[in-house]
Short mmCIF file of C-alpha atoms and ligand atoms in Angstrom, two decimals:
data_model
loop_
_atom_site.label_atom_id
_atom_site.label_comp_id
_atom_site.label_asym_id
_atom_site.label_seq_id
_atom_site.Cartn_x
_atom_site.Cartn_y
_atom_site.Cartn_z
CA UNK A 116 -68.17 -129.87 -113.02
CA UNK A 117 -67.90 -133.34 -114.54
CA UNK A 118 -70.92 -135.65 -114.41
CA UNK A 119 -69.58 -139.13 -113.83
CA UNK A 120 -71.59 -141.95 -115.30
CA UNK A 121 -70.10 -145.42 -115.14
CA UNK A 122 -72.49 -148.31 -115.78
CA UNK A 123 -70.20 -150.57 -113.75
CA UNK A 124 -71.20 -148.60 -110.69
CA UNK A 125 -74.68 -150.14 -110.90
CA UNK A 126 -74.20 -153.53 -109.38
CA UNK A 127 -75.75 -155.60 -106.66
CA UNK A 128 -76.93 -159.13 -106.06
CA UNK A 129 -77.33 -159.63 -109.82
CA UNK A 130 -74.03 -157.99 -110.80
CA UNK A 131 -73.73 -160.26 -113.83
CA UNK A 132 -76.53 -158.45 -115.62
CA UNK A 133 -74.56 -155.20 -115.61
CA UNK A 134 -72.63 -154.16 -118.67
CA UNK A 135 -68.90 -154.49 -118.07
CA UNK A 136 -69.32 -155.90 -114.57
CA UNK A 137 -68.95 -159.69 -114.85
CA UNK A 138 -65.19 -159.94 -115.28
CA UNK A 139 -64.34 -157.66 -112.38
CA UNK A 140 -67.10 -159.19 -110.26
CA UNK A 141 -65.68 -162.71 -110.60
CA UNK A 142 -61.96 -161.96 -110.52
CA UNK A 143 -60.68 -161.70 -106.98
CA UNK A 144 -58.71 -158.47 -106.75
CA UNK A 145 -55.25 -158.95 -105.20
CA UNK A 146 -54.31 -155.33 -105.00
CA UNK A 147 -50.81 -154.44 -103.82
CA UNK A 148 -50.25 -157.61 -101.77
CA UNK A 149 -53.58 -157.58 -99.89
CA UNK A 150 -55.68 -160.74 -99.56
CA UNK A 151 -57.89 -161.12 -102.66
CA UNK A 152 -61.59 -160.24 -102.40
CA UNK A 153 -63.93 -160.22 -105.40
CA UNK A 154 -67.18 -158.29 -105.62
CA UNK A 155 -69.03 -161.61 -105.93
CA UNK A 156 -67.48 -162.82 -102.67
CA UNK A 157 -68.51 -159.60 -100.92
CA UNK A 158 -72.08 -159.74 -102.24
CA UNK A 159 -72.33 -163.43 -101.22
CA UNK A 160 -70.85 -162.84 -97.76
CA UNK A 161 -73.09 -159.87 -96.96
CA UNK A 162 -76.19 -161.63 -98.30
CA UNK A 163 -75.44 -164.25 -95.61
CA UNK A 164 -74.67 -161.64 -92.93
CA UNK A 165 -77.67 -159.39 -93.62
CA UNK A 166 -80.21 -161.15 -91.34
CA UNK A 167 -77.74 -161.39 -88.42
CA UNK A 168 -75.39 -158.45 -89.11
CA UNK A 169 -76.82 -156.13 -86.46
CA UNK A 170 -76.62 -158.82 -83.81
CA UNK A 171 -73.07 -159.85 -84.79
CA UNK A 172 -71.47 -156.47 -85.49
CA UNK A 173 -73.97 -153.91 -84.17
CA UNK A 174 -72.92 -153.73 -80.51
CA UNK A 175 -69.25 -154.62 -80.72
CA UNK A 176 -68.46 -151.97 -83.35
CA UNK A 177 -70.80 -149.35 -81.92
CA UNK A 178 -68.34 -147.18 -79.94
CA UNK A 179 -66.62 -146.49 -83.28
CA UNK A 180 -69.91 -145.47 -84.89
CA UNK A 181 -70.60 -143.12 -81.94
CA UNK A 182 -67.18 -141.48 -82.40
CA UNK A 183 -67.90 -141.19 -86.12
CA UNK A 184 -71.26 -139.53 -85.42
CA UNK A 185 -69.54 -136.99 -83.13
CA UNK A 186 -66.99 -136.18 -85.85
CA UNK A 187 -69.77 -135.69 -88.41
CA UNK A 188 -71.66 -133.41 -86.00
CA UNK A 189 -68.52 -131.27 -85.65
CA UNK A 190 -68.13 -131.06 -89.44
CA UNK A 191 -71.87 -130.17 -89.84
CA UNK A 192 -71.99 -131.08 -93.56
CA UNK A 193 -74.88 -130.07 -95.83
CA UNK A 194 -74.47 -133.18 -97.99
CA UNK A 195 -72.87 -136.43 -96.86
CA UNK A 196 -72.05 -139.69 -98.65
CA UNK A 197 -71.74 -142.92 -96.67
CA UNK A 198 -70.06 -145.69 -98.63
CA UNK A 199 -70.85 -149.26 -97.55
CA UNK A 200 -73.92 -148.06 -95.64
CA UNK A 201 -74.83 -151.70 -94.90
CA UNK A 202 -77.94 -152.09 -92.74
CA UNK A 203 -77.98 -148.34 -92.05
CA UNK A 204 -76.72 -148.40 -88.47
CA UNK A 205 -75.36 -144.83 -88.86
CA UNK A 206 -78.41 -143.25 -90.48
CA UNK A 207 -80.25 -142.03 -87.36
CA UNK A 208 -77.01 -140.57 -85.98
CA UNK A 209 -76.32 -138.09 -88.74
CA UNK A 210 -77.50 -134.50 -88.13
CA UNK A 211 -81.18 -134.16 -89.07
CA UNK A 212 -80.34 -131.22 -91.36
CA UNK A 213 -77.73 -133.15 -93.39
CA UNK A 214 -78.80 -134.67 -96.73
CA UNK A 215 -77.48 -138.23 -96.69
CA UNK A 216 -76.71 -140.53 -99.64
CA UNK A 217 -75.81 -144.14 -98.78
CA UNK A 218 -74.44 -146.69 -101.25
CA UNK A 219 -73.70 -150.39 -100.91
CA UNK A 220 -72.90 -153.38 -103.14
CA UNK A 221 -75.27 -155.62 -101.23
CA UNK A 222 -78.99 -155.35 -101.96
CA UNK A 223 -79.68 -157.61 -98.95
CA UNK A 224 -77.90 -155.20 -96.57
CA UNK A 225 -79.51 -152.16 -98.22
CA UNK A 226 -83.02 -153.59 -97.77
CA UNK A 227 -82.48 -153.26 -94.03
CA UNK A 228 -81.09 -149.76 -94.39
CA UNK A 229 -84.23 -148.79 -96.36
CA UNK A 230 -86.44 -149.99 -93.48
CA UNK A 231 -84.35 -147.86 -91.08
CA UNK A 232 -84.63 -144.82 -93.36
CA UNK A 233 -88.42 -145.22 -93.49
CA UNK A 234 -88.47 -144.96 -89.72
CA UNK A 235 -86.83 -141.51 -89.99
CA UNK A 236 -89.55 -139.41 -91.63
CA UNK A 237 -88.56 -135.92 -92.70
CA UNK A 238 -84.92 -136.86 -93.22
CA UNK A 239 -83.35 -136.47 -96.69
CA UNK A 240 -81.91 -139.98 -97.15
CA UNK A 241 -81.20 -141.58 -100.53
CA UNK A 242 -80.00 -145.20 -100.73
CA UNK A 243 -78.53 -146.82 -103.85
CA UNK A 244 -76.96 -150.10 -104.90
CA UNK A 245 -73.63 -148.86 -106.21
CA UNK A 246 -69.96 -149.82 -106.27
CA UNK A 247 -67.98 -147.30 -104.24
CA UNK A 248 -65.02 -147.97 -106.56
CA UNK A 249 -67.05 -146.50 -109.46
CA UNK A 250 -69.29 -143.84 -107.94
CA UNK A 251 -71.93 -142.23 -110.14
CA UNK A 252 -71.63 -138.77 -108.58
CA UNK A 253 -70.11 -135.52 -109.75
CA UNK A 254 -66.70 -134.29 -108.67
CA UNK A 255 -66.85 -132.43 -105.35
CA UNK A 256 -70.55 -133.22 -104.81
CA UNK A 257 -70.25 -133.96 -101.07
CA UNK A 258 -68.99 -131.95 -98.06
CA UNK A 259 -68.29 -135.12 -96.12
CA UNK A 260 -67.71 -138.80 -96.98
CA UNK A 261 -67.90 -141.49 -94.28
CA UNK A 262 -66.40 -144.97 -94.71
CA UNK A 263 -67.42 -147.08 -91.69
CA UNK A 264 -65.82 -150.54 -91.67
CA UNK A 265 -65.58 -150.75 -95.47
CA UNK A 266 -62.05 -149.91 -96.61
CA UNK A 267 -60.59 -153.34 -95.80
CA UNK A 268 -63.67 -155.02 -97.32
CA UNK A 269 -63.74 -153.49 -100.80
CA UNK A 270 -61.92 -155.38 -103.62
CA UNK A 271 -59.43 -152.57 -104.30
CA UNK A 272 -59.11 -150.04 -101.46
CA UNK A 273 -56.99 -147.65 -103.56
CA UNK A 274 -59.70 -147.37 -106.22
CA UNK A 275 -62.22 -146.62 -103.49
CA UNK A 276 -59.96 -143.93 -102.01
CA UNK A 277 -59.53 -142.33 -105.46
CA UNK A 278 -63.32 -142.23 -105.84
CA UNK A 279 -64.14 -140.78 -102.41
CA UNK A 280 -61.48 -138.11 -102.93
CA UNK A 281 -63.02 -137.23 -106.29
CA UNK A 282 -66.60 -136.84 -105.01
CA UNK A 283 -65.63 -135.04 -101.76
CA UNK A 284 -65.12 -131.33 -102.32
CA UNK A 285 -61.59 -129.94 -101.79
CA UNK A 286 -61.35 -129.00 -98.11
CA UNK A 287 -64.20 -131.40 -97.27
CA UNK A 288 -64.05 -134.06 -94.56
CA UNK A 289 -63.34 -137.78 -95.08
CA UNK A 290 -63.90 -140.03 -92.05
CA UNK A 291 -62.59 -143.59 -92.21
CA UNK A 292 -63.45 -146.09 -89.50
CA UNK A 293 -61.58 -149.37 -89.82
CA UNK A 294 -59.54 -152.10 -88.23
CA UNK A 295 -55.82 -151.62 -88.88
CA UNK A 296 -53.34 -154.38 -88.13
CA UNK A 297 -50.27 -154.15 -85.95
CA UNK A 298 -52.00 -153.55 -82.61
CA UNK A 299 -50.88 -155.40 -79.46
CA UNK A 300 -54.03 -157.40 -78.85
CA UNK A 301 -55.41 -158.56 -82.15
CA UNK A 302 -52.43 -159.92 -84.13
CA UNK A 303 -53.16 -163.60 -83.47
CA UNK A 304 -56.77 -163.29 -84.66
CA UNK A 305 -55.60 -161.24 -87.68
CA UNK A 306 -53.23 -164.02 -88.69
CA UNK A 307 -55.83 -166.76 -88.18
CA UNK A 308 -58.49 -165.00 -90.28
CA UNK A 309 -56.14 -163.82 -93.07
CA UNK A 310 -56.60 -166.83 -95.42
CA UNK A 311 -60.39 -166.62 -94.99
CA UNK A 312 -60.90 -163.10 -96.36
CA UNK A 313 -63.15 -164.24 -99.25
CA UNK A 314 -65.28 -166.36 -96.93
CA UNK A 315 -65.67 -163.92 -94.02
CA UNK A 316 -66.01 -160.86 -96.30
CA UNK A 317 -63.21 -158.70 -94.86
CA UNK A 318 -59.43 -158.51 -94.67
CA UNK A 319 -57.98 -158.79 -91.17
CA UNK A 320 -54.51 -157.60 -92.17
CA UNK A 321 -54.58 -153.99 -93.27
CA UNK A 322 -51.93 -151.39 -92.46
CA UNK A 323 -52.55 -147.73 -91.67
CA UNK A 324 -49.10 -146.96 -93.09
CA UNK A 325 -49.76 -148.40 -96.56
CA UNK A 326 -53.50 -147.75 -96.89
CA UNK A 327 -53.94 -144.30 -95.27
CA UNK A 328 -50.63 -142.50 -94.69
CA UNK A 329 -49.50 -142.90 -98.30
CA UNK A 330 -51.83 -140.21 -99.72
CA UNK A 331 -51.21 -136.46 -99.95
CA UNK A 332 -54.37 -135.70 -97.99
CA UNK A 333 -54.22 -134.09 -94.56
CA UNK A 334 -54.71 -136.54 -91.70
CA UNK A 335 -56.08 -134.46 -88.83
CA UNK A 336 -56.63 -137.14 -86.20
CA UNK A 337 -56.24 -140.87 -85.67
CA UNK A 338 -58.22 -142.10 -82.68
CA UNK A 339 -58.42 -145.61 -81.18
CA UNK A 340 -62.00 -146.82 -80.83
CA UNK A 341 -63.79 -150.08 -79.88
CA UNK A 342 -62.61 -152.80 -77.53
CA UNK A 343 -58.81 -152.80 -76.94
CA UNK A 344 -58.26 -150.48 -79.89
CA UNK A 345 -59.83 -152.91 -82.36
CA UNK A 346 -60.53 -150.04 -84.79
CA UNK A 347 -59.39 -146.50 -85.51
CA UNK A 348 -61.29 -143.43 -86.60
CA UNK A 349 -59.19 -141.43 -89.07
CA UNK A 350 -60.28 -137.83 -89.72
CA UNK A 351 -58.97 -136.43 -93.00
CA UNK A 352 -59.16 -133.07 -94.76
CA UNK A 353 -59.49 -133.65 -98.50
CA UNK A 354 -57.17 -131.72 -100.82
C1 LIG B 1351 -68.55 -154.52 -92.54
S1 LIG B 1351 -69.92 -153.92 -93.44
C2 LIG B 1351 -70.10 -152.28 -92.74
C3 LIG B 1351 -71.55 -151.82 -92.74
C4 LIG B 1351 -71.82 -150.51 -91.99
N1 LIG B 1351 -71.08 -149.41 -92.59
C5 LIG B 1351 -71.54 -150.60 -90.52
O1 LIG B 1351 -71.16 -149.60 -89.93
O2 LIG B 1351 -71.73 -151.66 -89.91
C6 LIG B 1351 -69.20 -153.56 -95.02
C7 LIG B 1351 -70.22 -153.12 -96.04
O3 LIG B 1351 -69.52 -152.56 -97.15
C8 LIG B 1351 -70.13 -152.99 -98.35
N2 LIG B 1351 -69.14 -152.86 -99.44
C9 LIG B 1351 -67.95 -153.49 -99.57
N3 LIG B 1351 -67.30 -153.08 -100.69
C10 LIG B 1351 -68.10 -152.15 -101.27
C11 LIG B 1351 -68.00 -151.37 -102.44
N4 LIG B 1351 -66.94 -151.44 -103.27
N5 LIG B 1351 -69.00 -150.53 -102.74
C12 LIG B 1351 -70.10 -150.43 -101.94
N6 LIG B 1351 -70.25 -151.16 -100.81
C13 LIG B 1351 -69.27 -152.01 -100.47
C14 LIG B 1351 -70.57 -154.42 -98.04
O4 LIG B 1351 -71.57 -154.86 -98.92
C15 LIG B 1351 -71.06 -154.26 -96.60
O5 LIG B 1351 -72.43 -153.91 -96.54
#
């Protein structure tokens, strides 16, 4: 099994101190036609959101998190990785017997997740500042990887997918919760927010066809969640 050690994975609010990080941190990624988002922009945006994130996005995105928790319970993993763990809104919902590792680019968001983890004594929860596009974990280390509301936020979603597939064991479960564009109700808002991706810290236009269906993994279920199908929960078997 390969140990993967990439110093660029260690980032956070002071990303510029990390060897190899500055150039990628400052350069907005414009991967395959998506709106550009740099790591700096993400860290800045989520430093601003951190104090109000739970109030802004806790309730409205919660039905999706509940569906995600149910899917994790069915998979009953021994070891789970959550990428973009944010303020830790999922932590209490994972099975008490599952060892959980959570990573995030934003130290400000993680500080809140740490407080949540402390309120769950007896749980095996490890939280790290780390770039999910350069994970410092071994191949196949996790039975399950969850990606709640992160794939359209990360600078290069295809790099993130390559990394979660690498660290999830073959046959393991990958659960992606995200907004995908093209729905009946949200297109106007998607269009309005599109030029603001760097400022708001997420991309509103993001297609299931180009970002999920393109891989040779096995999509087991796609389920509409949240108000008027705002998001989808995609359950995937890793190959
Ligand atoms: C919309 S928030 C979602 C937070 C949480 N998962 C939830 O359910 O509310 C997106 C989070 O992903 C993090 N993030 C974005 N790109 C990342 C990356 N490449 N590596 C690690 N975390 C990332 C952001 O810092 C932010 O905390």
